[in-house]
Amino acid sequence: MSPRSASVNEELRRRSRERLLQAAVELVSERGYEATTLGDIADRAGSARGLVSYYFPGKRQLLQSAVHRLMHRTLEEALEREPRTEDGRERMARVIDAILGLARSRPVLMRQHMAGLLQAEGFVQCPEQQRLAQLLRETVAGQGSPDAATDYPMLRALLMGAVYAALVPGVPMPVPTLRAELFERYHLDWEMGVPPDTEVPGGTDETDLSRFFATGRRPEDDPPDGADRPAAGQSK
């Protein structure tokens, strides 16, 4: 049998990584961070356990990449939802509602994510985080910001603060209150986005997250030992 091409091996590596990201989101949502091991994640993904450390330095970095993937795909889905619009204020409303929606529907996952950001590693500069940053920069630019590079970090900080406030144990703030504060800051009408108690088909409350992870869901497609590694002289 002839060797697989470089493009095929690259696709298999991508699927392996995607399955690990999805498994991390699912398991931490179900069990919490401490009760989830890298071995559990590998088993759920149908991958060899050694592949986890090949793609990610550790469990916290894996989880952060996985949550950033969930966040940026949730934002993309909200922004592309019908009726599609290029109105900057409506798009800002959808972004705010999408992030607050994750805090409401996936509290365990988002609480662990926020805790991880306070560790020494801070933000993981991975493709998922970079895509999330791009979407937020485009959002503030679309609303008319003359300096998106400066205004994007403020939006990020406000969203992170709102998620924290919604999830802090013992004294959580109501999501509608946080939404109202953010909407006032960005001069948005309450009816924009997804007002509280409004159901949106395909929204963040769905339990099946497979649409956010292009995995193929076929563990047997994983390359055998060695085939998943880059050739000598190539970076992963």
mmCIF file of C-alpha atoms in Angstrom, residues 13-106:
data_model
loop_
_atom_site.group_PDB
_atom_site.id
_atom_site.type_symbol
_atom_site.label_atom_id
_atom_site.label_comp_id
_atom_site.label_asym_id
_atom_site.label_seq_id
_atom_site.Cartn_x
_atom_site.Cartn_y
_atom_site.Cartn_z
ATOM 1 C CA ARG A 13 -3.974 15.487 12.304
ATOM 2 C CA ARG A 14 -6.641 18.181 12.090
ATOM 3 C CA ARG A 15 -9.396 15.680 12.865
ATOM 4 C CA SER A 16 -7.467 14.289 15.826
ATOM 5 C CA ARG A 17 -7.011 17.759 17.281
ATOM 6 C CA GLU A 18 -10.671 18.642 16.703
ATOM 7 C CA ARG A 19 -11.840 15.489 18.481
ATOM 8 C CA LEU A 20 -9.676 16.343 21.484
ATOM 9 C CA LEU A 21 -11.105 19.871 21.632
ATOM 10 C CA GLN A 22 -14.665 18.581 21.502
ATOM 11 C CA ALA A 23 -14.004 15.883 24.097
ATOM 12 C CA ALA A 24 -12.489 18.453 26.477
ATOM 13 C CA VAL A 25 -15.566 20.701 26.221
ATOM 14 C CA GLU A 26 -17.955 17.797 26.724
ATOM 15 C CA LEU A 27 -16.176 16.190 29.665
ATOM 16 C CA VAL A 28 -15.419 19.353 31.615
ATOM 17 C CA SER A 29 -19.054 20.409 31.143
ATOM 18 C CA GLU A 30 -20.184 17.046 32.497
ATOM 19 C CA ARG A 31 -17.671 16.402 35.280
ATOM 20 C CA GLY A 32 -15.788 19.586 36.032
ATOM 21 C CA TYR A 33 -12.118 20.329 35.496
ATOM 22 C CA GLU A 34 -10.536 18.422 38.374
ATOM 23 C CA ALA A 35 -12.529 15.250 37.704
ATOM 24 C CA THR A 36 -11.497 15.182 34.046
ATOM 25 C CA THR A 37 -8.130 13.681 33.152
ATOM 26 C CA LEU A 38 -6.177 13.872 29.928
ATOM 27 C CA GLY A 39 -6.690 10.126 29.652
ATOM 28 C CA ASP A 40 -10.461 10.622 29.875
ATOM 29 C CA ILE A 41 -10.288 13.211 27.107
ATOM 30 C CA ALA A 42 -8.214 10.961 24.871
ATOM 31 C CA ASP A 43 -10.590 8.053 25.465
ATOM 32 C CA ARG A 44 -13.668 10.164 24.660
ATOM 33 C CA ALA A 45 -11.948 11.433 21.511
ATOM 34 C CA GLY A 46 -10.963 7.927 20.437
ATOM 35 C CA SER A 47 -7.327 9.024 20.197
ATOM 36 C CA ALA A 48 -4.073 7.616 21.491
ATOM 37 C CA ARG A 49 -3.235 9.213 24.829
ATOM 38 C CA GLY A 50 0.152 10.335 23.569
ATOM 39 C CA LEU A 51 -1.524 12.590 21.008
ATOM 40 C CA VAL A 52 -2.888 14.866 23.740
ATOM 41 C CA SER A 53 0.566 15.950 24.867
ATOM 42 C CA TYR A 54 1.672 16.170 21.225
ATOM 43 C CA TYR A 55 -0.943 18.812 20.426
ATOM 44 C CA PHE A 56 -1.232 20.561 23.811
ATOM 45 C CA PRO A 57 1.276 21.301 26.609
ATOM 46 C CA GLY A 58 -1.238 20.298 29.288
ATOM 47 C CA LYS A 59 -4.859 20.014 30.356
ATOM 48 C CA ARG A 60 -5.346 23.716 31.095
ATOM 49 C CA GLN A 61 -4.021 24.742 27.686
ATOM 50 C CA LEU A 62 -6.235 22.135 26.011
ATOM 51 C CA LEU A 63 -9.309 23.378 27.841
ATOM 52 C CA GLN A 64 -8.566 27.006 27.046
ATOM 53 C CA SER A 65 -8.188 26.236 23.342
ATOM 54 C CA ALA A 66 -11.380 24.186 23.429
ATOM 55 C CA VAL A 67 -13.414 26.948 25.092
ATOM 56 C CA HIS A 68 -12.018 29.581 22.740
ATOM 57 C CA ARG A 69 -13.144 27.344 19.874
ATOM 58 C CA LEU A 70 -16.610 27.065 21.377
ATOM 59 C CA MET A 71 -16.739 30.829 21.880
ATOM 60 C CA HIS A 72 -15.646 31.855 18.407
ATOM 61 C CA ARG A 73 -17.903 29.312 16.707
ATOM 62 C CA THR A 74 -20.817 30.449 18.874
ATOM 63 C CA LEU A 75 -20.128 34.040 17.821
ATOM 64 C CA GLU A 76 -19.879 33.051 14.158
ATOM 65 C CA GLU A 77 -23.187 31.203 14.384
ATOM 66 C CA ALA A 78 -24.871 34.193 16.034
ATOM 67 C CA LEU A 79 -23.508 36.636 13.458
ATOM 68 C CA GLU A 80 -24.546 34.435 10.533
ATOM 69 C CA ARG A 81 -28.021 33.690 11.865
ATOM 70 C CA GLU A 82 -30.938 34.722 9.657
ATOM 71 C CA PRO A 83 -31.842 37.401 9.050
ATOM 72 C CA ARG A 84 -28.215 38.165 8.355
ATOM 73 C CA THR A 85 -27.220 41.763 8.814
ATOM 74 C CA GLU A 86 -24.253 44.077 8.469
ATOM 75 C CA ASP A 87 -25.702 46.559 10.951
ATOM 76 C CA GLY A 88 -22.929 47.161 13.464
ATOM 77 C CA ARG A 89 -25.205 47.703 16.455
ATOM 78 C CA GLU A 90 -27.178 44.508 15.822
ATOM 79 C CA ARG A 91 -23.978 42.525 15.408
ATOM 80 C CA MET A 92 -22.606 43.900 18.696
ATOM 81 C CA ALA A 93 -25.866 42.882 20.403
ATOM 82 C CA ARG A 94 -25.555 39.360 19.007
ATOM 83 C CA VAL A 95 -21.972 39.056 20.236
ATOM 84 C CA ILE A 96 -22.895 40.163 23.754
ATOM 85 C CA ASP A 97 -25.869 37.811 23.875
ATOM 86 C CA ALA A 98 -23.826 34.889 22.551
ATOM 87 C CA ILE A 99 -21.180 35.213 25.272
ATOM 88 C CA LEU A 100 -23.715 35.782 28.047
ATOM 89 C CA GLY A 101 -25.618 32.802 26.657
ATOM 90 C CA LEU A 102 -22.594 30.583 27.193
ATOM 91 C CA ALA A 103 -22.299 31.765 30.788
ATOM 92 C CA ARG A 104 -25.952 30.858 31.332
ATOM 93 C CA SER A 105 -26.034 27.534 29.498
ATOM 94 C CA ARG A 106 -22.543 26.188 30.275
#
